[in-house]
Coordinates of C-alpha atoms in Angstrom, one line a residue:
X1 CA -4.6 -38.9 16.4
X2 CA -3.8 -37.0 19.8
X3 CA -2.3 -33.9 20.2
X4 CA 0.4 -33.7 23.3
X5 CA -0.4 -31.2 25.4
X6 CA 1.6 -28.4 25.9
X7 CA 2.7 -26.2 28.3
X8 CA 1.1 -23.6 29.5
X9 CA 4.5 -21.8 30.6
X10 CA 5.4 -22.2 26.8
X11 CA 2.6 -20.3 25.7
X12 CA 3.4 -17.6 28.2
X13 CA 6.6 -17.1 27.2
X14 CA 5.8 -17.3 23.5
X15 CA 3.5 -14.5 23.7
X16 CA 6.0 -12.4 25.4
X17 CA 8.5 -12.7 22.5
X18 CA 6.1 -11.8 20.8
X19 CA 4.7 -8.6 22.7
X20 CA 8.4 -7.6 23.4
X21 CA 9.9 -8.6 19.9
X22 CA 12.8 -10.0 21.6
X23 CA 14.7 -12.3 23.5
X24 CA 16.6 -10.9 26.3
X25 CA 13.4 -8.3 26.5
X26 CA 11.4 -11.2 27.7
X27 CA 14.0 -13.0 29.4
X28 CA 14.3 -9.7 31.7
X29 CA 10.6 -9.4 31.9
X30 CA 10.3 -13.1 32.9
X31 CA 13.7 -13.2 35.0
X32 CA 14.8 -16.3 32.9
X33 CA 18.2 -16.6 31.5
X34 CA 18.2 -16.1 27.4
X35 CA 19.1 -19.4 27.1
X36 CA 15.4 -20.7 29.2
X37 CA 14.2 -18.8 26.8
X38 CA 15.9 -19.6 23.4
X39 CA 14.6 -23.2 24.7
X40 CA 11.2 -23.1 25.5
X41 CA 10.5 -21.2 22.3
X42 CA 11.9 -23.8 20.3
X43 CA 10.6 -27.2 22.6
X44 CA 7.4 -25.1 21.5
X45 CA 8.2 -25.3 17.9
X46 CA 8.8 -28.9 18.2
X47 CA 5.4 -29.6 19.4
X48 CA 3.9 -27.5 17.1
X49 CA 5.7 -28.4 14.1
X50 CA 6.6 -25.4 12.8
X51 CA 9.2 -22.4 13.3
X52 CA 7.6 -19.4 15.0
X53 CA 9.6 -16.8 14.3
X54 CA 12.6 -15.3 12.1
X55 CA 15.5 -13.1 12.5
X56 CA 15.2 -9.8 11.1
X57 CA 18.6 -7.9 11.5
X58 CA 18.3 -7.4 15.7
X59 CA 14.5 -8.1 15.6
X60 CA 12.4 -11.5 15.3
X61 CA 9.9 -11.1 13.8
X62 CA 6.6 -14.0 13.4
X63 CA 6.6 -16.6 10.5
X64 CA 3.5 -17.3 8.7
X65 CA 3.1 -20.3 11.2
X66 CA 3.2 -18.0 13.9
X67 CA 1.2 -15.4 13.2
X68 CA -1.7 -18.0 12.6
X69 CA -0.8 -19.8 16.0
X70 CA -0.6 -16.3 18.4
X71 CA -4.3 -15.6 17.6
X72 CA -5.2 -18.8 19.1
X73 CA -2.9 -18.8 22.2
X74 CA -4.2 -15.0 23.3
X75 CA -8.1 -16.6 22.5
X76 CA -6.7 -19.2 24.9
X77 CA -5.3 -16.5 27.7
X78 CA -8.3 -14.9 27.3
X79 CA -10.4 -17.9 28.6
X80 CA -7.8 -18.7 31.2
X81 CA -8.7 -14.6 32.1
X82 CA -12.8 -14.8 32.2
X83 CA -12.3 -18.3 33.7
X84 CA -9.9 -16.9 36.7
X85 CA -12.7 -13.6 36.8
X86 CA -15.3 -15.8 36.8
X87 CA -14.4 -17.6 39.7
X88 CA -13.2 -14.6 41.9
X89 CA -16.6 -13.0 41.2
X90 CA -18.8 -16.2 41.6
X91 CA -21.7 -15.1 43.9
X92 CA -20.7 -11.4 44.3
X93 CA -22.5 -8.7 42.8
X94 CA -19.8 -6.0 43.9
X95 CA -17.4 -6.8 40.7
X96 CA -17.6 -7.6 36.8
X97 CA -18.8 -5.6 33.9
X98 CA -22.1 -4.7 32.9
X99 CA -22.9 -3.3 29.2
X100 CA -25.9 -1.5 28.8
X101 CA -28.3 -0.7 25.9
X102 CA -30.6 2.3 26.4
X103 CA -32.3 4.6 23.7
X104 CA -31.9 8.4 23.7
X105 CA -34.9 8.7 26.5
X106 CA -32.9 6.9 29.4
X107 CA -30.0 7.5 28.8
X108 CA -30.6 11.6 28.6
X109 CA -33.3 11.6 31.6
X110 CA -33.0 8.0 33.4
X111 CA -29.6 6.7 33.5
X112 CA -26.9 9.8 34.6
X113 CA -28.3 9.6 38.3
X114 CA -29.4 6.2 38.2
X115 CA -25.8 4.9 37.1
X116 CA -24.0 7.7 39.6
X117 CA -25.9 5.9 42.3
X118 CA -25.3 2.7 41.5
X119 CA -21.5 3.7 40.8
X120 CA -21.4 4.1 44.1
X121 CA -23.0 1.3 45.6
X122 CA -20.7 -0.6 43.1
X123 CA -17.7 1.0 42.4
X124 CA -16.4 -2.3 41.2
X125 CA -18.6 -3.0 38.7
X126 CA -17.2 -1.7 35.0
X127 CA -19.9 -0.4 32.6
X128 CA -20.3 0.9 29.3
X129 CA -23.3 2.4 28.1
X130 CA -24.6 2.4 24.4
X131 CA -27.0 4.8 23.4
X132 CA -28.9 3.9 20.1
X133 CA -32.2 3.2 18.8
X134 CA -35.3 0.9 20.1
X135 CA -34.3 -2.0 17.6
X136 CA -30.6 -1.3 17.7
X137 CA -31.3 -2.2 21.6
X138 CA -33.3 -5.4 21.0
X139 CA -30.9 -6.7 18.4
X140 CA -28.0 -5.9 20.8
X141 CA -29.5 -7.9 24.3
X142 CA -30.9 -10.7 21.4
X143 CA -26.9 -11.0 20.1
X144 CA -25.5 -11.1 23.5
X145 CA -23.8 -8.1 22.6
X146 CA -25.3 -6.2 25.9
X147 CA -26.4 -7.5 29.2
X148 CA -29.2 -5.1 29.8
X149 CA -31.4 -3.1 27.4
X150 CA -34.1 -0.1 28.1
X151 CA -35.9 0.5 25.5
X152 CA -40.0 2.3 25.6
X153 CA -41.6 -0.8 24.2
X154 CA -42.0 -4.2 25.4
X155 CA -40.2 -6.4 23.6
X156 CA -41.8 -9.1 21.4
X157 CA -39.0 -10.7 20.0
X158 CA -38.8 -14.5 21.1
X159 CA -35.9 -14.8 23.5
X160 CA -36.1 -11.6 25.0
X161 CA -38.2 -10.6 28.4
X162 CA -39.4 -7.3 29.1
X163 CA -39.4 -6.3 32.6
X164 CA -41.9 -2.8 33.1
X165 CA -39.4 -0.5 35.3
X166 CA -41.9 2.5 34.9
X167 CA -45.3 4.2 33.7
X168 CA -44.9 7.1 32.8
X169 CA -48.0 9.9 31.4
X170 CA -48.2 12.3 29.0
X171 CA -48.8 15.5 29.8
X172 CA -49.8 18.6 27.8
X173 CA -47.5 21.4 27.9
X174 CA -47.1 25.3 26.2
X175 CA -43.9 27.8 27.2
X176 CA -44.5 30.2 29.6
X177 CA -46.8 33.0 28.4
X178 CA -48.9 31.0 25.9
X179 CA -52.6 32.5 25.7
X180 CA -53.4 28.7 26.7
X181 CA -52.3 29.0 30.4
X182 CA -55.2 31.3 31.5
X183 CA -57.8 28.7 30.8
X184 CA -58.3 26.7 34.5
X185 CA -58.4 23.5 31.7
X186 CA -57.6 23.0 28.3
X187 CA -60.8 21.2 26.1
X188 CA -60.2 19.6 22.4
X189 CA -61.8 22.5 20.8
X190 CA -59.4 25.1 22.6
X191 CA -56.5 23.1 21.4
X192 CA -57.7 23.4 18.0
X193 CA -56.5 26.9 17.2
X194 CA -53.1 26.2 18.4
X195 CA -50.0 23.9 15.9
X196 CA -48.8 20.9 17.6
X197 CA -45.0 19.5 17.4
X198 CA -45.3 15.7 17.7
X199 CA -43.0 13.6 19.5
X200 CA -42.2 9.8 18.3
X201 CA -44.8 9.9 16.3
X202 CA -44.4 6.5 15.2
X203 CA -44.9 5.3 18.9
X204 CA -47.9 3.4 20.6
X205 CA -48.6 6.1 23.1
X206 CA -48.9 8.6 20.1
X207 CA -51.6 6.0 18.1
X208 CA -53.0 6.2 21.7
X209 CA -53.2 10.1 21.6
X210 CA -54.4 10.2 17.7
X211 CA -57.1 8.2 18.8
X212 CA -58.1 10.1 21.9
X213 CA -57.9 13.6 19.6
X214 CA -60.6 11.1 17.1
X215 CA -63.1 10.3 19.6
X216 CA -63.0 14.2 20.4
X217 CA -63.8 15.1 16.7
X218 CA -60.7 16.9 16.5
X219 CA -57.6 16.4 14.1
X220 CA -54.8 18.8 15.5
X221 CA -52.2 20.6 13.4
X222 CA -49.1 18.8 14.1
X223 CA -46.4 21.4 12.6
X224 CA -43.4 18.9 13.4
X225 CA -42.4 16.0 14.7
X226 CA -39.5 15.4 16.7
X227 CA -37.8 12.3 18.4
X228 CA -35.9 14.1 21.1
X229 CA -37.5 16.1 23.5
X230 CA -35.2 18.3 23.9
X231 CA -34.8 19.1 20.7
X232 CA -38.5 19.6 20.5
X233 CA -39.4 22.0 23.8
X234 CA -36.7 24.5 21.8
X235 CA -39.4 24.9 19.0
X236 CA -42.5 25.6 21.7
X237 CA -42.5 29.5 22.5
X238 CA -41.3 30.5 18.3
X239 CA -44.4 28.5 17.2
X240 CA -47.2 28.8 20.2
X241 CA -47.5 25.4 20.2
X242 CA -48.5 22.3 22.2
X243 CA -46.7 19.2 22.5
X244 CA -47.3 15.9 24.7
X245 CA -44.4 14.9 26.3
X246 CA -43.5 12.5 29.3
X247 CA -43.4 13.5 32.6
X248 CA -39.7 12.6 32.9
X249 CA -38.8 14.8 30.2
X250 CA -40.4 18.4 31.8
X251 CA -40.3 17.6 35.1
X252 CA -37.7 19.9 35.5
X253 CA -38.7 23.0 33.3
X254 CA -42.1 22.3 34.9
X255 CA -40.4 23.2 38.4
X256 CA -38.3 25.9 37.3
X257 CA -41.4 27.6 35.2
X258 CA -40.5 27.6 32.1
X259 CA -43.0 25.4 30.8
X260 CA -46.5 25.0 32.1
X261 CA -48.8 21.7 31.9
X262 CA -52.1 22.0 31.0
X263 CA -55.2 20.1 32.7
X264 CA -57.1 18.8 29.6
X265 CA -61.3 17.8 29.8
X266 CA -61.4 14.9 29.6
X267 CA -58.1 13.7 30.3
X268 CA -56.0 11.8 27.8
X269 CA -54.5 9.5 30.6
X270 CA -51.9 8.0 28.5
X271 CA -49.0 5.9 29.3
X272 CA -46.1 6.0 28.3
X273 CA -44.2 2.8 29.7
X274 CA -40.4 2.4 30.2
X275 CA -39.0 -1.7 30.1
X276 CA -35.4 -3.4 30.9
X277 CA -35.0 -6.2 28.6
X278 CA -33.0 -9.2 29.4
X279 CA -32.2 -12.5 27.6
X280 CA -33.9 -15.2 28.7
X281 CA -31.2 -17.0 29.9
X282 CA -29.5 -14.2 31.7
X283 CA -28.8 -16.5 34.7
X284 CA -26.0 -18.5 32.6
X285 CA -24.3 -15.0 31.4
X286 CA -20.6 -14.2 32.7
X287 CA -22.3 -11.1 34.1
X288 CA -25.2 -12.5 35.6
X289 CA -24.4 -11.1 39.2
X290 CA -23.5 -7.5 38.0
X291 CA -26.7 -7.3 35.8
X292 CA -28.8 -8.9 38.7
X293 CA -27.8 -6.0 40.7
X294 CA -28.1 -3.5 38.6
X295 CA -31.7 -4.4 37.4
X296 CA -32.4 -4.6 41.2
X297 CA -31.3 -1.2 42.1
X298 CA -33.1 0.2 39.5
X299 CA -36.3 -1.3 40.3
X300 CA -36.0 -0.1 43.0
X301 CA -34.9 3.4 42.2
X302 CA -37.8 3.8 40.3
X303 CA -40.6 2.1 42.4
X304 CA -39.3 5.2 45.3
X305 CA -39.4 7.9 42.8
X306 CA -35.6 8.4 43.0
X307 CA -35.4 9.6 39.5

């Protein structure tokens, strides 16, 4: 059996009563008589069937009925919305929202400038940021939930693509002062005397490290392990230890001297790469254009160094 359509106006107005809790409230709002009102709400009952609200003393209040029917009209205004946004942002990559899913790493040494730059590039582009684990990531651009995710390790879940955005090394570092800084370079069997704080332990560039201390016969001391950089360089100078760390994350205490990076022989050489991970059908997403841009600019960003 058909349903009659109904009017879209009706809808309006019903979910004005609603918001407003009353009839001449809406009928100011709307600049309708109370009467235009009073009528459309009840042509609207007749097509649905059902009353839609009750009088409580100088309030109506929503019937049963009605509070079952609102959550569908606002799901329908809420097409009508992203359907309306859709179109005024079709082929523009200056508006719409972006969400992004990035783990601890970006979005403490990556992100701040990268997003202020791209803020202002885009100003109309809205973004939220989530900042959470490497699977929380994954499961969030695999649900939809987020357009863009950054996460340190390609994805290998089926739907997802990994884009490398940057290779980063790990370098060997002590504070400022350590006994270790007046050697011109640091060998394996120098290292040995000294603990060693690990960081991400559970990571492939730290199996790749482990396995570059093996083939040097030497099994290090690691005191502690950390997941946070900065929660780890706070431990160096206390203990006298060594850590390996990625570029990003010293760069700055390496310039200001607090820290100082020690040439090892042979050299580790060990990445440690950095990936944006998309959906595979990011093209068909109501954010396409924003996330296009973004993932653009950043590429960029980091292919010039502007980090």
């Amino acid at each position: 059996m058909s349903v009659p359509p109904i009017e879209i106006d009706l809808l309006i107005t019903f979910q004005r009563v609603v918001t407003l809790g009353s009839i001449s409230k809406t009928a100011d709002d709307m600049y309708l008589s109370v009467s235009a009102v009073t009528g459309r709400i009840r042509t609207l009952e007749q097509e649905i069937g059902a009353r839609l609200f009750v009088r409580t003393g100088r309030r109506i209040e929503l019937t049963a009925a009605g509070a079952a029917f609102v959550k569908h009209v606002e799901r329908f205004m809420e097409l009508i919305e992203e359907g309306r946004s859709r179109i005024h942002t079709k082929d523009r990559t200056d508006s719409g929202q972006l969400h992004i899913a990035a783990t601890p790493f970006f979005t403490s040494y990556l992100l701040p400038d990268m997003i202020k730059r791209f803020r202002e590039k885009y100003p109309m582009v809205r973004l939220k940021l989530s900042a959470c684990s490497n699977s929380q990531v994954l499961n969030l651009v695999s649900q939809g939930k987020a357009d863009i995710g950054m996460v340190q390790e390609e994805p290998k879940e089926e739907g997802l693509i990994g884009y490398p955005l940057y290779h980063d090394l790990l370098f060997s570092v002590v504070s400022k002062g350590h006994p270790l800084t007046r050697l011109e370079a640091l060998s394996s069997e120098d290292a040995r005397a000294y603990p060693v704080l690990g960081f991400q332990t559970s990571s492939e560039p730290w199996a790749f490290l482990e396995q570059w201390f093996s083939r040097q016969k030497l099994f290090p001391r690691v005191l502690m392990n950390f997941d946070h950089p900065e929660t780890l360089k706070r431990y160096l100078e206390p203990f006298d230890a060594i850590a390996f760390l990625p570029g990003l994350t010293i760069a700055d205490e390496l310039k200001e001297g607090e820290l100082v990076s020690l040439r090892m022989t042979p050299e580790p050489n060990i990445g440690f790469p950095l990936f944006m991970v998309f959906q595979s059908g990011i093209s068909n997403s109501p954010n396409a254009h924003a996330s296009q841009a973004f993932s653009e600019f950043a590429s960029q960003a980091m292919a010039g160094g502007a980090v």
